[in-house]
Amino acid sequence: MRTESLRRELARRPLLCDGATGTQLQSMGLAPGACGELWNAAHPERVRELHRRYVAAGADLLTTNTFGGNAFVLGNHGAAARVRELNLAGARLARELAGDAAWVLGDIGPFGGMLEPLGDTLPEDAEKAFREQAAALLEGGADAILVETMSDPAELTLAVRAAKSTGAKIVIATYAFQKSAVGLRTMMGTTVADAVSAAVTAGADVVGANCGTELSLVDYEKLTAELVAAAKSTPVIVQPNAGSPILRDGKISYAESAAEFAAAAPRLLAAGARIVGGCCGSTPEHIAAMRAVVKRSA
Ligand SMILES: [Zn+2]
């Protein structure tokens, strides 16, 4: 039911996604480099608070706190055996706070290594890990799966296929792009057109970009136009960072203010984006400012 309503609303009006999870949890006390997914079990009240703030900001889409919730990344924190538990809990927390006010995107990030032949991970092992994660997210009530911050189209393809084969009706897939001498590329050197083509071929229902540490909001406008041209009829999502991280007096801050985010939102929509939100450094204030300009009525 909720999947159908999400599909319908996406066709009808632009949707607003939430902002950062990781940097927000760090502001609540998560140490940089620590495993945020463990908080779904250890500090559910803090994860609830994060979701509550984004619902209050007016987000249409809530992202689960499960970005690194695959067996590879959790394994680095000694928690490879807790994939189902932590993803199930993450999805349930977001679902609980979303209520009827928002849809829940079950978040899947990269597995953290390289696939063969560049690395030593077999594609079937990565796909199995993504399937395990997606299954728990869907069981916990995720309305769609978000595969994000990918650099390698082959890895994104595995994750999208894993989500679909596990029963996800809607899969959103995004890459992190960066500037290069020859234009916008993923870290693996993939062009926007090739990246989008791989995502659509894999079965993604929505494609786009998130994160991208060096990209300004103006860069994101250009990126959006490139994505839309490549995606053709497939809807496009963009989730910029709040500028580049700035280290000052041992504290990380981000350059783009909530007002700058809100000013950029209409330009991103005019460039053809159908879902806008924020990545690293964006806060409930950024999303609330965007809500003021991204109307709920078409
Ligand atoms: Zn990010």
mmCIF file of C-alpha atoms and ligand atoms in Angstrom:
data_model
loop_
_atom_site.group_PDB
_atom_site.id
_atom_site.type_symbol
_atom_site.label_atom_id
_atom_site.label_comp_id
_atom_site.label_asym_id
_atom_site.label_seq_id
_atom_site.Cartn_x
_atom_site.Cartn_y
_atom_site.Cartn_z
ATOM 1 C CA MET A 1 0.000 0.000 0.000
ATOM 2 C CA ARG A 2 2.634 2.509 1.047
ATOM 3 C CA THR A 3 4.808 1.498 -1.876
ATOM 4 C CA GLU A 4 1.947 2.278 -4.241
ATOM 5 C CA SER A 5 1.326 5.659 -2.638
ATOM 6 C CA LEU A 6 5.042 6.468 -2.878
ATOM 7 C CA ARG A 7 5.064 5.630 -6.573
ATOM 8 C CA ARG A 8 1.931 7.723 -7.114
ATOM 9 C CA GLU A 9 3.225 10.759 -5.227
ATOM 10 C CA LEU A 10 6.593 10.579 -6.959
ATOM 11 C CA ALA A 11 4.794 10.847 -10.282
ATOM 12 C CA ARG A 12 2.654 13.720 -8.996
ATOM 13 C CA ARG A 13 5.017 16.084 -7.159
ATOM 14 C CA PRO A 14 8.632 16.637 -6.141
ATOM 15 C CA LEU A 15 9.513 14.849 -2.908
ATOM 16 C CA LEU A 16 11.768 15.986 -0.097
ATOM 17 C CA CYS A 17 14.196 13.514 1.440
ATOM 18 C CA ASP A 18 15.823 13.954 4.826
ATOM 19 C CA GLY A 19 19.385 15.124 5.427
ATOM 20 C CA ALA A 20 22.518 13.629 6.884
ATOM 21 C CA THR A 21 22.464 10.723 9.307
ATOM 22 C CA GLY A 22 26.148 10.197 10.110
ATOM 23 C CA THR A 23 27.097 13.804 10.834
ATOM 24 C CA GLN A 24 23.890 14.241 12.859
ATOM 25 C CA LEU A 25 24.648 11.179 14.993
ATOM 26 C CA GLN A 26 28.159 12.544 15.501
ATOM 27 C CA SER A 27 26.602 15.744 16.853
ATOM 28 C CA MET A 28 24.744 13.488 19.311
ATOM 29 C CA GLY A 29 27.983 11.917 20.503
ATOM 30 C CA LEU A 30 28.897 9.203 17.988
ATOM 31 C CA ALA A 31 32.696 9.178 17.686
ATOM 32 C CA PRO A 32 34.034 9.642 14.123
ATOM 33 C CA GLY A 33 34.799 6.194 12.720
ATOM 34 C CA ALA A 34 32.570 4.461 15.260
ATOM 35 C CA CYS A 35 29.787 2.147 14.086
ATOM 36 C CA GLY A 36 26.576 4.201 13.934
ATOM 37 C CA GLU A 37 24.417 1.165 13.151
ATOM 38 C CA LEU A 38 25.113 -0.222 16.628
ATOM 39 C CA TRP A 39 23.070 2.697 17.969
ATOM 40 C CA ASN A 40 19.910 1.115 16.513
ATOM 41 C CA ALA A 41 20.268 -1.370 19.383
ATOM 42 C CA ALA A 42 22.346 0.532 21.962
ATOM 43 C CA HIS A 43 20.782 4.024 21.713
ATOM 44 C CA PRO A 44 17.452 3.700 19.912
ATOM 45 C CA GLU A 45 16.208 6.878 21.630
ATOM 46 C CA ARG A 46 18.898 8.927 19.866
ATOM 47 C CA VAL A 47 18.071 7.404 16.469
ATOM 48 C CA ARG A 48 14.383 8.103 17.164
ATOM 49 C CA GLU A 49 15.266 11.709 17.953
ATOM 50 C CA LEU A 50 17.129 12.023 14.649
ATOM 51 C CA HIS A 51 14.093 10.751 12.703
ATOM 52 C CA ARG A 52 11.720 12.849 14.804
ATOM 53 C CA ARG A 53 13.643 16.025 13.857
ATOM 54 C CA TYR A 54 13.478 15.209 10.152
ATOM 55 C CA VAL A 55 9.753 14.442 10.315
ATOM 56 C CA ALA A 56 9.259 17.765 12.108
ATOM 57 C CA ALA A 57 11.320 19.452 9.371
ATOM 58 C CA GLY A 58 8.778 18.129 6.847
ATOM 59 C CA ALA A 59 10.753 15.392 5.100
ATOM 60 C CA ASP A 60 8.646 13.124 2.875
ATOM 61 C CA LEU A 61 11.277 10.391 2.974
ATOM 62 C CA LEU A 62 13.205 9.122 6.005
ATOM 63 C CA THR A 63 16.473 7.234 5.562
ATOM 64 C CA THR A 64 17.213 4.367 7.957
ATOM 65 C CA ASN A 65 20.385 4.442 10.046
ATOM 66 C CA THR A 66 21.832 1.442 8.222
ATOM 67 C CA PHE A 67 24.307 2.893 5.698
ATOM 68 C CA GLY A 68 27.109 0.555 6.813
ATOM 69 C CA GLY A 69 24.778 -2.260 7.817
ATOM 70 C CA ASN A 70 26.233 -4.972 5.592
ATOM 71 C CA ALA A 71 28.271 -7.949 6.839
ATOM 72 C CA PHE A 72 31.540 -6.532 5.461
ATOM 73 C CA VAL A 73 31.360 -3.140 7.188
ATOM 74 C CA LEU A 74 29.763 -4.470 10.364
ATOM 75 C CA GLY A 75 32.470 -7.145 10.357
ATOM 76 C CA ASN A 76 35.074 -4.381 10.755
ATOM 77 C CA HIS A 77 33.326 -3.556 14.021
ATOM 78 C CA GLY A 78 33.033 -7.183 15.133
ATOM 79 C CA ALA A 79 29.317 -7.227 14.369
ATOM 80 C CA ALA A 80 29.057 -9.284 11.176
ATOM 81 C CA ALA A 81 26.604 -11.619 12.891
ATOM 82 C CA ARG A 82 24.239 -8.727 13.713
ATOM 83 C CA VAL A 83 23.188 -7.704 10.189
ATOM 84 C CA ARG A 84 19.584 -8.836 10.522
ATOM 85 C CA GLU A 85 19.161 -7.477 14.046
ATOM 86 C CA LEU A 86 20.607 -4.005 13.344
ATOM 87 C CA ASN A 87 18.840 -3.506 10.003
ATOM 88 C CA LEU A 88 15.543 -4.775 11.339
ATOM 89 C CA ALA A 89 15.855 -2.395 14.286
ATOM 90 C CA GLY A 90 16.901 0.495 12.023
ATOM 91 C CA ALA A 91 13.927 0.021 9.717
ATOM 92 C CA ARG A 92 11.506 -0.314 12.620
ATOM 93 C CA LEU A 93 12.776 2.891 14.255
ATOM 94 C CA ALA A 94 12.326 4.910 11.055
ATOM 95 C CA ARG A 95 8.952 3.289 10.363
ATOM 96 C CA GLU A 96 7.774 4.107 13.888
ATOM 97 C CA LEU A 97 8.629 7.805 13.543
ATOM 98 C CA ALA A 98 7.476 8.093 9.919
ATOM 99 C CA GLY A 99 3.932 7.025 10.701
ATOM 100 C CA ASP A 100 1.668 8.329 7.944
ATOM 101 C CA ALA A 101 3.790 11.469 7.530
ATOM 102 C CA ALA A 102 6.666 9.963 5.542
ATOM 103 C CA TRP A 103 7.926 6.946 3.649
ATOM 104 C CA VAL A 104 10.945 4.951 4.801
ATOM 105 C CA LEU A 105 13.989 4.330 2.621
ATOM 106 C CA GLY A 106 16.017 1.339 3.777
ATOM 107 C CA ASP A 107 19.574 2.564 3.379
ATOM 108 C CA ILE A 108 22.330 0.427 1.819
ATOM 109 C CA GLY A 109 25.837 1.871 1.363
ATOM 110 C CA PRO A 110 28.942 0.344 -0.225
ATOM 111 C CA PHE A 111 30.439 -2.842 1.228
ATOM 112 C CA GLY A 112 33.691 -0.960 1.676
ATOM 113 C CA GLY A 113 36.059 -2.931 -0.523
ATOM 114 C CA MET A 114 36.702 -3.529 -4.204
ATOM 115 C CA LEU A 115 35.209 -6.212 -6.391
ATOM 116 C CA GLU A 116 37.345 -8.598 -8.383
ATOM 117 C CA PRO A 117 39.443 -8.080 -10.435
ATOM 118 C CA LEU A 118 40.440 -4.726 -8.870
ATOM 119 C CA GLY A 119 39.941 -6.104 -5.365
ATOM 120 C CA ASP A 120 39.545 -9.523 -3.833
ATOM 121 C CA THR A 121 35.798 -9.643 -3.184
ATOM 122 C CA LEU A 122 33.726 -12.001 -5.305
ATOM 123 C CA PRO A 123 30.596 -10.387 -6.772
ATOM 124 C CA GLU A 124 28.440 -13.212 -5.398
ATOM 125 C CA ASP A 125 29.723 -12.529 -1.875
ATOM 126 C CA ALA A 126 28.906 -8.829 -2.104
ATOM 127 C CA GLU A 127 25.472 -9.584 -3.569
ATOM 128 C CA LYS A 128 24.751 -12.064 -0.791
ATOM 129 C CA ALA A 129 25.641 -9.406 1.801
ATOM 130 C CA PHE A 130 23.352 -6.858 0.113
ATOM 131 C CA ARG A 131 20.533 -9.419 -0.032
ATOM 132 C CA GLU A 132 20.864 -10.160 3.669
ATOM 133 C CA GLN A 133 20.694 -6.435 4.474
ATOM 134 C CA ALA A 134 17.825 -5.641 2.101
ATOM 135 C CA ALA A 135 15.745 -8.536 3.432
ATOM 136 C CA ALA A 136 16.012 -7.261 7.009
ATOM 137 C CA LEU A 137 15.221 -3.669 5.979
ATOM 138 C CA LEU A 138 12.091 -4.779 4.121
ATOM 139 C CA GLU A 139 11.052 -7.037 6.986
ATOM 140 C CA GLY A 140 11.410 -4.052 9.313
ATOM 141 C CA GLY A 141 9.002 -1.989 7.223
ATOM 142 C CA ALA A 142 11.106 -0.069 4.681
ATOM 143 C CA ASP A 143 8.868 1.193 1.859
ATOM 144 C CA ALA A 144 11.739 1.331 -0.639
ATOM 145 C CA ILE A 145 15.451 0.591 -0.716
ATOM 146 C CA LEU A 146 18.042 3.344 -1.186
ATOM 147 C CA VAL A 147 21.382 2.151 -2.575
ATOM 148 C CA GLU A 148 23.673 5.152 -2.117
ATOM 149 C CA THR A 149 27.142 6.698 -2.313
ATOM 150 C CA MET A 150 28.284 4.128 -4.855
ATOM 151 C CA SER A 151 31.382 4.618 -7.033
ATOM 152 C CA ASP A 152 31.452 1.363 -8.975
ATOM 153 C CA PRO A 153 28.529 0.671 -11.338
ATOM 154 C CA ALA A 154 29.190 -3.075 -10.913
ATOM 155 C CA GLU A 155 28.717 -2.809 -7.143
ATOM 156 C CA LEU A 156 25.618 -0.650 -7.533
ATOM 157 C CA THR A 157 24.219 -3.224 -9.957
ATOM 158 C CA LEU A 158 24.726 -6.021 -7.416
ATOM 159 C CA ALA A 159 23.012 -4.007 -4.678
ATOM 160 C CA VAL A 160 20.047 -2.996 -6.843
ATOM 161 C CA ARG A 161 19.564 -6.581 -8.039
ATOM 162 C CA ALA A 162 19.868 -7.869 -4.488
ATOM 163 C CA ALA A 163 17.189 -5.432 -3.308
ATOM 164 C CA LYS A 164 14.854 -6.329 -6.170
ATOM 165 C CA SER A 165 15.329 -10.068 -5.732
ATOM 166 C CA THR A 166 14.553 -9.678 -2.047
ATOM 167 C CA GLY A 167 11.209 -8.091 -2.851
ATOM 168 C CA ALA A 168 11.837 -4.323 -2.944
ATOM 169 C CA LYS A 169 9.181 -2.773 -5.185
ATOM 170 C CA ILE A 170 11.000 0.553 -5.443
ATOM 171 C CA VAL A 171 14.786 0.900 -5.518
ATOM 172 C CA ILE A 172 16.521 4.276 -5.560
ATOM 173 C CA ALA A 173 20.195 4.202 -6.574
ATOM 174 C CA THR A 174 22.731 7.001 -6.238
ATOM 175 C CA TYR A 175 26.407 7.566 -6.910
ATOM 176 C CA ALA A 176 28.907 9.950 -5.360
ATOM 177 C CA PHE A 177 30.485 12.057 -8.106
ATOM 178 C CA GLN A 178 33.535 14.261 -7.955
ATOM 179 C CA LYS A 179 35.203 16.791 -10.237
ATOM 180 C CA SER A 180 37.937 15.677 -12.581
ATOM 181 C CA ALA A 181 39.869 17.336 -15.401
ATOM 182 C CA VAL A 182 37.448 15.746 -17.856
ATOM 183 C CA GLY A 183 34.201 16.491 -16.015
ATOM 184 C CA LEU A 184 32.133 14.846 -13.302
ATOM 185 C CA ARG A 185 33.124 11.248 -12.580
ATOM 186 C CA THR A 186 32.706 8.685 -9.833
ATOM 187 C CA MET A 187 35.849 7.773 -7.872
ATOM 188 C CA MET A 188 36.166 4.824 -10.271
ATOM 189 C CA GLY A 189 36.238 7.215 -13.229
ATOM 190 C CA THR A 190 32.733 6.419 -14.487
ATOM 191 C CA THR A 191 30.904 9.150 -16.406
ATOM 192 C CA VAL A 192 27.457 10.335 -15.353
ATOM 193 C CA ALA A 193 25.914 8.827 -18.492
ATOM 194 C CA ASP A 194 27.524 5.416 -17.984
ATOM 195 C CA ALA A 195 26.704 5.395 -14.275
ATOM 196 C CA VAL A 196 23.050 6.222 -14.881
ATOM 197 C CA SER A 197 22.793 3.703 -17.698
ATOM 198 C CA ALA A 198 24.113 0.929 -15.438
ATOM 199 C CA ALA A 199 21.651 1.835 -12.680
ATOM 200 C CA VAL A 200 18.657 1.884 -15.018
ATOM 201 C CA THR A 201 19.727 -1.400 -16.613
ATOM 202 C CA ALA A 202 20.040 -2.950 -13.148
ATOM 203 C CA GLY A 203 16.409 -2.024 -12.495
ATOM 204 C CA ALA A 204 16.646 1.156 -10.407
ATOM 205 C CA ASP A 205 13.329 3.034 -10.297
ATOM 206 C CA VAL A 206 14.987 6.333 -9.385
ATOM 207 C CA VAL A 207 18.620 7.276 -10.096
ATOM 208 C CA GLY A 208 20.858 10.108 -9.046
ATOM 209 C CA ALA A 209 23.643 11.429 -6.897
ATOM 210 C CA ASN A 210 24.433 12.029 -3.257
ATOM 211 C CA CYS A 211 27.416 13.190 -1.257
ATOM 212 C CA GLY A 212 30.433 14.222 -3.364
ATOM 213 C CA THR A 213 32.749 16.024 -1.005
ATOM 214 C CA GLU A 214 34.041 18.662 -3.416
ATOM 215 C CA LEU A 215 30.767 19.531 -5.101
ATOM 216 C CA SER A 216 29.088 22.860 -4.400
ATOM 217 C CA LEU A 217 25.388 23.485 -4.894
ATOM 218 C CA VAL A 218 26.218 25.136 -8.233
ATOM 219 C CA ASP A 219 28.131 21.994 -9.254
ATOM 220 C CA TYR A 220 25.046 20.017 -8.228
ATOM 221 C CA GLU A 221 22.877 22.050 -10.601
ATOM 222 C CA LYS A 222 25.115 21.035 -13.503
ATOM 223 C CA LEU A 223 25.233 17.458 -12.252
ATOM 224 C CA THR A 224 21.433 17.370 -12.037
ATOM 225 C CA ALA A 225 21.114 18.458 -15.655
ATOM 226 C CA GLU A 226 23.566 15.718 -16.696
ATOM 227 C CA LEU A 227 21.712 13.107 -14.666
ATOM 228 C CA VAL A 228 18.329 14.094 -16.087
ATOM 229 C CA ALA A 229 19.645 14.002 -19.658
ATOM 230 C CA ALA A 230 21.053 10.510 -19.070
ATOM 231 C CA ALA A 231 18.095 9.150 -17.090
ATOM 232 C CA LYS A 232 15.478 10.129 -19.684
ATOM 233 C CA SER A 233 12.129 8.968 -18.228
ATOM 234 C CA THR A 234 13.579 7.600 -14.965
ATOM 235 C CA PRO A 235 13.090 10.080 -12.088
ATOM 236 C CA VAL A 236 16.224 11.697 -10.668
ATOM 237 C CA ILE A 237 17.190 12.248 -7.022
ATOM 238 C CA VAL A 238 19.931 14.611 -5.804
ATOM 239 C CA GLN A 239 21.230 14.877 -2.247
ATOM 240 C CA PRO A 240 24.118 17.358 -2.045
ATOM 241 C CA ASN A 241 26.433 17.728 0.889
ATOM 242 C CA ALA A 242 26.189 21.000 2.759
ATOM 243 C CA GLY A 243 29.401 22.085 1.031
ATOM 244 C CA SER A 244 32.851 20.741 1.785
ATOM 245 C CA PRO A 245 33.803 19.846 5.347
ATOM 246 C CA ILE A 246 35.901 22.544 7.035
ATOM 247 C CA LEU A 247 38.123 21.609 9.948
ATOM 248 C CA ARG A 248 38.383 24.503 12.415
ATOM 249 C CA ASP A 249 39.655 24.243 15.991
ATOM 250 C CA GLY A 250 39.380 20.467 15.774
ATOM 251 C CA LYS A 251 35.679 20.635 14.824
ATOM 252 C CA ILE A 252 34.192 19.823 11.449
ATOM 253 C CA SER A 253 31.658 22.253 10.041
ATOM 254 C CA TYR A 254 30.008 22.636 6.645
ATOM 255 C CA ALA A 255 29.934 25.695 4.435
ATOM 256 C CA GLU A 256 26.422 25.777 2.983
ATOM 257 C CA SER A 257 23.750 27.246 5.223
ATOM 258 C CA ALA A 258 20.121 26.190 5.415
ATOM 259 C CA ALA A 259 19.193 29.354 3.493
ATOM 260 C CA GLU A 260 21.644 28.480 0.702
ATOM 261 C CA PHE A 261 20.172 24.971 0.522
ATOM 262 C CA ALA A 262 16.667 26.387 0.285
ATOM 263 C CA ALA A 263 17.755 28.802 -2.437
ATOM 264 C CA ALA A 264 19.284 25.939 -4.436
ATOM 265 C CA ALA A 265 16.279 23.602 -4.185
ATOM 266 C CA PRO A 266 14.138 25.341 -6.840
ATOM 267 C CA ARG A 267 17.131 25.367 -9.203
ATOM 268 C CA LEU A 268 17.686 21.628 -8.685
ATOM 269 C CA LEU A 269 13.984 21.010 -9.359
ATOM 270 C CA ALA A 270 14.089 23.291 -12.408
ATOM 271 C CA ALA A 271 17.020 21.210 -13.681
ATOM 272 C CA GLY A 272 14.700 18.207 -13.514
ATOM 273 C CA ALA A 273 15.253 16.572 -10.119
ATOM 274 C CA ARG A 274 12.157 14.835 -8.692
ATOM 275 C CA ILE A 275 13.565 14.152 -5.216
ATOM 276 C CA VAL A 276 15.850 16.545 -3.329
ATOM 277 C CA GLY A 277 17.425 16.169 0.082
ATOM 278 C CA GLY A 278 20.798 16.479 1.744
ATOM 279 C CA CYS A 279 23.870 14.409 2.487
ATOM 280 C CA CYS A 280 26.840 15.022 4.808
ATOM 281 C CA GLY A 281 26.577 18.144 6.911
ATOM 282 C CA SER A 282 22.931 18.839 6.143
ATOM 283 C CA THR A 283 20.684 19.148 9.180
ATOM 284 C CA PRO A 284 16.976 19.252 10.032
ATOM 285 C CA GLU A 285 17.298 23.045 9.619
ATOM 286 C CA HIS A 286 18.474 22.585 6.028
ATOM 287 C CA ILE A 287 15.543 20.251 5.307
ATOM 288 C CA ALA A 288 13.019 22.568 6.969
ATOM 289 C CA ALA A 289 14.303 25.455 4.842
ATOM 290 C CA MET A 290 13.925 23.316 1.706
ATOM 291 C CA ARG A 291 10.416 22.278 2.791
ATOM 292 C CA ALA A 292 9.425 25.943 2.709
ATOM 293 C CA VAL A 293 10.180 26.054 -1.028
ATOM 294 C CA VAL A 294 9.375 22.457 -2.082
ATOM 295 C CA LYS A 295 5.604 22.499 -1.872
ATOM 296 C CA ARG A 296 3.586 19.408 -1.019
ATOM 297 C CA SER A 297 1.017 20.300 -3.668
ATOM 298 C CA ALA A 298 2.066 19.807 -7.255
HETATM 299 ZN ZN ZN B 1 27.507 12.246 2.325
#
